Amino acid sequence: MYHEHPLRILRYSAKNIWLLIFPLLRGIRAIKLDADRLYAWLKGSWFDIAVIGIIIVFGYVRWYYSMIEITDTGIIRHDGVFVRLKTTMPYCNISSVTFERRFYLVPLGAFRVSCDTSSGLFRAADMKLMMNQKFCDELMKHIPDVKKKDTANDIPSAGRISILLFSAFFSSGFSGMIYIAAFFFKGGDIAHDIINMSLNTLTEETEKLADSFIIHIPSAAIVVGVFFIGAWVLSFFVNFFRYSGFEADADEKCLKVVCGIFNRKEFRIRTAHINYTDLRQNMIMKITGSVAVNISCAGYGAEKNHMPLLMPVTFEKNIGKNFEKVGVSGGVKTEYCPPIRGLWQYIWEPTLIFLFMLPVSGYISAIFPRLSELIFFFTIMIEIAAVWFIIVKIMAFLTSGITIFDDKIMVRCCKWTGFHTVIAERSKIVKIRLQQSLPQKINKRCTVTLCFGGEEHSRFKVKALRVCDVNAIADVLGYDMKNKI
């Protein structure tokens, strides 16, 4: 039986932080300090100290009665003071375990450990613990690790170039950040000109007052633009430090991933619990033939802004020979893909925006002539975005499709501006959904959505497939869809 690290007392104490409302109310009374009130406040400071002491005592009692038992079959957690709770998590049901040691915990000898199973909601860890070194070493003996003699040595290491490219491609939208910054840089000047022109019609006294106001509009817009660029740069460095030193090893049963500089993390994942592998790309990566290899497994990548990486950035042509031991196949051609007549279903939204934006903006400019320059600027920015989306959707049409091979399925599709190649075992599919509009029914096409299992169902949609192809896919997967469409 083990206690968690004493730092956990602070976490338990935080649950009673609401008691600080009483010292706060006393402090509010002493805001308008005079000699008498200050003396009375200091004289009553014992009450504030007592409240803080009660909070810490509550935390200590919770910590003292919280015990962790490590057995040969699983982890048992005993919790509660008046109502005792006992939670058992068998090792065989654990999908992934995360060992985390943040830089500020190193002097205190503390580790954070999260254990996850395929159950639960909202991607939250099923069991979170804070351990000392001895406790952590004992637990690690019972968690499956990669056997060195069976290691998949063909998994390449992620070099600094790979980490840099990944940080650039996946830091807060990359090109979108530059787009927003350009919007504010130019939009600030236009807004200044419009407001200046409008205020010139006012009296001289009002105009003088207005000048002191509008002179700050361009600088404020530039500040906002610089802020967005700065946010991207900050996100870039956060991702770089988060994934630096990335290493991945695997055998037939276990996958181990280690990454991070200031916050070093070690993930141990059961390969049998991996739901699917996702090769992610944006448009630039699609053109250059590079991919970021992700996996879906309970607990891995569940934290905010942490992607479940297997490889930050590598060339798509290297996938087949480097990742087969973890279920990733490469060099597989698309078997069922949309016909040429299905192109419109991919591009109709951005195309309509592109076609109707100019007439609509012209009509609005006629109603508000003083805003014509600003409206024109907005129109150009939206038209540029629409053209970009048309290009992305054309690429999605050319590459989307479904392939069934061996006991696996491969789904190529596009979500927003991101491209996905999902590889999974057929047994991981939990639901197939068909969608068919009236024009699709006439043309004998439909949209297929495949849902894969996990803590939250992941959906991947392929548009404009032939009905006969969909029936063939359903037959192979064991679904009867012939009477549905």
Tab-separated table of N, CA and C in Angstrom, residues 298-381:
chain	number	residue	atom	x	y	z
A	298	ALA	N	-6.936	5.212	-26.514
A	298	ALA	CA	-7.420	5.866	-25.291
A	298	ALA	C	-6.241	6.322	-24.435
A	299	GLY	N	-6.254	7.603	-24.072
A	299	GLY	CA	-5.230	8.150	-23.189
A	299	GLY	C	-4.068	8.798	-23.891
A	300	TYR	N	-3.793	8.401	-25.140
A	300	TYR	CA	-2.654	8.976	-25.849
A	300	TYR	C	-3.131	10.175	-26.661
A	301	GLY	N	-2.562	11.338	-26.370
A	301	GLY	CA	-2.988	12.560	-27.033
A	301	GLY	C	-4.280	13.113	-26.491
A	302	ALA	N	-4.678	12.663	-25.284
A	302	ALA	CA	-5.943	13.130	-24.718
A	302	ALA	C	-5.820	14.528	-24.133
A	303	GLU	N	-4.603	14.939	-23.786
A	303	GLU	CA	-4.433	16.272	-23.224
A	303	GLU	C	-4.634	17.340	-24.298
A	304	LYS	N	-5.020	18.506	-23.854
A	304	LYS	CA	-5.271	19.618	-24.766
A	304	LYS	C	-3.996	19.982	-25.519
A	305	ASN	N	-4.133	20.160	-26.833
A	305	ASN	CA	-3.043	20.576	-27.717
A	305	ASN	C	-1.918	19.553	-27.825
A	306	HIS	N	-2.173	18.312	-27.441
A	306	HIS	CA	-1.160	17.272	-27.573
A	306	HIS	C	-1.653	16.257	-28.601
A	307	MET	N	-0.930	16.128	-29.703
A	307	MET	CA	-1.347	15.220	-30.766
A	307	MET	C	-0.783	13.819	-30.526
A	308	PRO	N	-1.549	12.783	-30.851
A	308	PRO	CA	-1.105	11.397	-30.624
A	308	PRO	C	-0.158	10.928	-31.720
A	309	LEU	N	1.061	11.418	-31.707
A	309	LEU	CA	2.013	11.179	-32.787
A	309	LEU	C	2.684	9.815	-32.691
A	310	LEU	N	2.916	9.238	-33.855
A	310	LEU	CA	3.818	8.102	-33.988
A	310	LEU	C	5.082	8.523	-34.723
A	311	MET	N	4.940	9.530	-35.573
A	311	MET	CA	6.075	10.141	-36.261
A	311	MET	C	5.677	11.557	-36.647
A	312	PRO	N	6.456	12.586	-36.234
A	312	PRO	CA	6.074	13.972	-36.532
A	312	PRO	C	5.899	14.241	-38.017
A	313	VAL	N	6.965	14.112	-38.806
A	313	VAL	CA	6.872	14.317	-40.254
A	313	VAL	C	7.816	13.336	-40.944
A	314	THR	N	7.294	12.624	-41.921
A	314	THR	CA	8.101	11.718	-42.738
A	314	THR	C	7.503	11.690	-44.127
A	315	PHE	N	8.225	11.098	-45.067
A	315	PHE	CA	7.714	10.998	-46.428
A	315	PHE	C	6.747	9.829	-46.541
A	316	GLU	N	5.682	10.048	-47.292
A	316	GLU	CA	4.637	9.027	-47.425
A	316	GLU	C	5.187	7.748	-48.060
A	317	LYS	N	6.191	7.870	-48.909
A	317	LYS	CA	6.752	6.695	-49.565
A	317	LYS	C	7.491	5.781	-48.591
A	318	ASN	N	7.845	6.305	-47.396
A	318	ASN	CA	8.551	5.490	-46.412
A	318	ASN	C	7.624	4.758	-45.459
A	319	ILE	N	6.308	5.003	-45.571
A	319	ILE	CA	5.367	4.458	-44.599
A	319	ILE	C	5.375	2.931	-44.594
A	320	GLY	N	5.275	2.322	-45.772
A	320	GLY	CA	5.130	0.872	-45.851
A	320	GLY	C	6.268	0.108	-45.219
A	321	LYS	N	7.498	0.521	-45.461
A	321	LYS	CA	8.636	-0.251	-44.986
A	321	LYS	C	9.041	0.076	-43.558
A	322	ASN	N	8.514	1.146	-42.988
A	322	ASN	CA	8.952	1.573	-41.661
A	322	ASN	C	7.943	1.343	-40.545
A	323	PHE	N	6.676	1.164	-40.859
A	323	PHE	CA	5.671	1.144	-39.794
A	323	PHE	C	4.748	-0.072	-39.843
A	324	GLU	N	5.113	-1.109	-40.571
A	324	GLU	CA	4.218	-2.253	-40.711
A	324	GLU	C	3.996	-2.976	-39.394
A	325	LYS	N	4.986	-2.983	-38.502
A	325	LYS	CA	4.853	-3.700	-37.237
A	325	LYS	C	3.833	-3.069	-36.298
A	326	VAL	N	3.463	-1.836	-36.563
A	326	VAL	CA	2.434	-1.200	-35.743
A	326	VAL	C	1.139	-1.027	-36.538
A	327	GLY	N	0.982	-1.806	-37.594
A	327	GLY	CA	-0.283	-1.849	-38.317
A	327	GLY	C	-0.465	-0.815	-39.399
A	328	VAL	N	0.597	-0.110	-39.787
A	328	VAL	CA	0.493	0.918	-40.816
A	328	VAL	C	0.992	0.342	-42.137
A	329	SER	N	0.157	0.411	-43.146
A	329	SER	CA	0.513	-0.116	-44.460
A	329	SER	C	0.662	1.033	-45.442
A	330	GLY	N	1.596	0.894	-46.350
A	330	GLY	CA	1.816	1.914	-47.364
A	330	GLY	C	1.766	1.320	-48.755
A	331	GLY	N	1.711	2.189	-49.753
A	331	GLY	CA	1.705	1.730	-51.124
A	331	GLY	C	0.418	1.053	-51.564
A	332	VAL	N	-0.693	1.309	-50.848
A	332	VAL	CA	-1.983	0.704	-51.183
A	332	VAL	C	-2.767	1.677	-52.059
A	333	LYS	N	-3.180	1.236	-53.233
A	333	LYS	CA	-3.935	2.088	-54.148
A	333	LYS	C	-5.412	2.133	-53.746
A	334	THR	N	-6.033	3.251	-54.043
A	334	THR	CA	-7.445	3.430	-53.710
A	334	THR	C	-8.315	2.556	-54.614
A	335	GLU	N	-9.184	1.754	-54.005
A	335	GLU	CA	-10.019	0.809	-54.745
A	335	GLU	C	-11.344	1.428	-55.163
A	336	TYR	N	-12.029	2.090	-54.240
A	336	TYR	CA	-13.324	2.707	-54.533
A	336	TYR	C	-13.167	4.214	-54.388
A	337	CYS	N	-13.337	4.955	-55.474
A	337	CYS	CA	-13.156	6.402	-55.449
A	337	CYS	C	-14.316	7.081	-56.182
A	338	PRO	N	-14.532	8.372	-55.950
A	338	PRO	CA	-15.651	9.084	-56.592
A	338	PRO	C	-15.450	9.202	-58.098
A	339	PRO	N	-16.517	9.091	-58.879
A	339	PRO	CA	-16.410	9.314	-60.338
A	339	PRO	C	-16.266	10.799	-60.634
A	340	ILE	N	-15.883	11.125	-61.863
A	340	ILE	CA	-15.635	12.508	-62.249
A	340	ILE	C	-16.881	13.368	-62.084
A	341	ARG	N	-18.077	12.759	-62.230
A	341	ARG	CA	-19.312	13.525	-62.079
A	341	ARG	C	-19.567	13.937	-60.629
A	342	GLY	N	-18.816	13.385	-59.698
A	342	GLY	CA	-18.999	13.734	-58.288
A	342	GLY	C	-18.186	14.933	-57.836
A	343	LEU	N	-17.447	15.568	-58.778
A	343	LEU	CA	-16.604	16.709	-58.412
A	343	LEU	C	-17.413	17.846	-57.812
A	344	TRP	N	-18.596	18.127	-58.389
A	344	TRP	CA	-19.393	19.256	-57.919
A	344	TRP	C	-19.749	19.126	-56.447
A	345	GLN	N	-19.958	17.915	-55.961
A	345	GLN	CA	-20.316	17.731	-54.561
A	345	GLN	C	-19.190	18.161	-53.624
A	346	TYR	N	-17.965	18.160	-54.119
A	346	TYR	CA	-16.819	18.577	-53.305
A	346	TYR	C	-16.606	20.083	-53.335
A	347	ILE	N	-16.887	20.701	-54.472
A	347	ILE	CA	-16.483	22.113	-54.625
A	347	ILE	C	-17.643	23.083	-54.642
A	348	TRP	N	-18.883	22.629	-54.472
A	348	TRP	CA	-20.009	23.534	-54.698
A	348	TRP	C	-20.056	24.682	-53.687
A	349	GLU	N	-19.708	24.420	-52.425
A	349	GLU	CA	-19.794	25.493	-51.420
A	349	GLU	C	-18.814	26.632	-51.700
A	350	PRO	N	-17.480	26.357	-51.787
A	350	PRO	CA	-16.567	27.486	-52.064
A	350	PRO	C	-16.793	28.103	-53.438
A	351	THR	N	-17.281	27.308	-54.422
A	351	THR	CA	-17.530	27.850	-55.759
A	351	THR	C	-18.673	28.856	-55.732
A	352	LEU	N	-19.742	28.549	-55.034
A	352	LEU	CA	-20.869	29.486	-54.936
A	352	LEU	C	-20.450	30.763	-54.211
A	353	ILE	N	-19.655	30.618	-53.165
A	353	ILE	CA	-19.155	31.807	-52.459
A	353	ILE	C	-18.328	32.672	-53.401
A	354	PHE	N	-17.472	32.027	-54.190
A	354	PHE	CA	-16.619	32.765	-55.127
A	354	PHE	C	-17.457	33.484	-56.181
A	355	LEU	N	-18.496	32.842	-56.697
A	355	LEU	CA	-19.304	33.418	-57.775
A	355	LEU	C	-20.218	34.550	-57.306
A	356	PHE	N	-20.763	34.402	-56.090
A	356	PHE	CA	-21.767	35.370	-55.642
A	356	PHE	C	-21.192	36.470	-54.743
A	357	MET	N	-19.948	36.343	-54.331
A	357	MET	CA	-19.393	37.328	-53.406
A	357	MET	C	-19.274	38.703	-54.059
A	358	LEU	N	-18.783	38.772	-55.293
A	358	LEU	CA	-18.617	40.060	-55.965
A	358	LEU	C	-19.951	40.770	-56.208
A	359	PRO	N	-20.979	40.104	-56.766
A	359	PRO	CA	-22.266	40.798	-56.933
A	359	PRO	C	-22.873	41.259	-55.605
A	360	VAL	N	-22.773	40.421	-54.571
A	360	VAL	CA	-23.340	40.787	-53.269
A	360	VAL	C	-22.606	41.986	-52.685
A	361	SER	N	-21.274	41.981	-52.768
A	361	SER	CA	-20.504	43.103	-52.223
A	361	SER	C	-20.773	44.387	-53.006
A	362	GLY	N	-20.979	44.252	-54.340
A	362	GLY	CA	-21.317	45.430	-55.136
A	362	GLY	C	-22.653	46.020	-54.730
A	363	TYR	N	-23.610	45.158	-54.431
A	363	TYR	CA	-24.929	45.626	-53.993
A	363	TYR	C	-24.833	46.330	-52.642
A	364	ILE	N	-24.055	45.761	-51.717
A	364	ILE	CA	-23.897	46.370	-50.392
A	364	ILE	C	-23.164	47.711	-50.507
A	365	SER	N	-22.151	47.774	-51.396
A	365	SER	CA	-21.408	49.033	-51.582
A	365	SER	C	-22.299	50.136	-52.123
A	366	ALA	N	-23.268	49.762	-52.952
A	366	ALA	CA	-24.195	50.764	-53.484
A	366	ALA	C	-25.079	51.333	-52.385
A	367	ILE	N	-25.399	50.516	-51.383
A	367	ILE	CA	-26.230	50.980	-50.272
A	367	ILE	C	-25.411	51.809	-49.294
A	368	PHE	N	-24.155	51.375	-49.064
A	368	PHE	CA	-23.271	52.080	-48.120
A	368	PHE	C	-22.017	52.527	-48.870
A	369	PRO	N	-22.083	53.595	-49.657
A	369	PRO	CA	-20.940	54.005	-50.473
A	369	PRO	C	-19.708	54.388	-49.657
A	370	ARG	N	-19.929	54.930	-48.468
A	370	ARG	CA	-18.777	55.316	-47.653
A	370	ARG	C	-17.966	54.111	-47.170
A	371	LEU	N	-18.579	52.942	-47.174
A	371	LEU	CA	-17.893	51.725	-46.737
A	371	LEU	C	-17.389	50.893	-47.903
A	372	SER	N	-17.425	51.458	-49.116
A	372	SER	CA	-17.101	50.670	-50.304
A	372	SER	C	-15.676	50.120	-50.273
A	373	GLU	N	-14.745	50.950	-49.795
A	373	GLU	CA	-13.353	50.486	-49.776
A	373	GLU	C	-13.178	49.320	-48.794
A	374	LEU	N	-13.798	49.436	-47.630
A	374	LEU	CA	-13.702	48.364	-46.648
A	374	LEU	C	-14.414	47.101	-47.154
A	375	ILE	N	-15.578	47.280	-47.779
A	375	ILE	CA	-16.312	46.138	-48.320
A	375	ILE	C	-15.493	45.446	-49.417
A	376	PHE	N	-14.830	46.258	-50.248
A	376	PHE	CA	-13.989	45.681	-51.298
A	376	PHE	C	-12.843	44.867	-50.701
A	377	PHE	N	-12.262	45.406	-49.645
A	377	PHE	CA	-11.172	44.684	-48.987
A	377	PHE	C	-11.665	43.338	-48.437
A	378	PHE	N	-12.806	43.360	-47.737
A	378	PHE	CA	-13.382	42.119	-47.222
A	378	PHE	C	-13.660	41.137	-48.365
A	379	THR	N	-14.174	41.641	-49.458
A	379	THR	CA	-14.509	40.785	-50.595
A	379	THR	C	-13.273	40.087	-51.152
A	380	ILE	N	-12.196	40.848	-51.330
A	380	ILE	CA	-10.962	40.264	-51.871
A	380	ILE	C	-10.428	39.182	-50.936
A	381	MET	N	-10.455	39.445	-49.647
A	381	MET	CA	-9.954	38.456	-48.689
A	381	MET	C	-10.800	37.184	-48.732
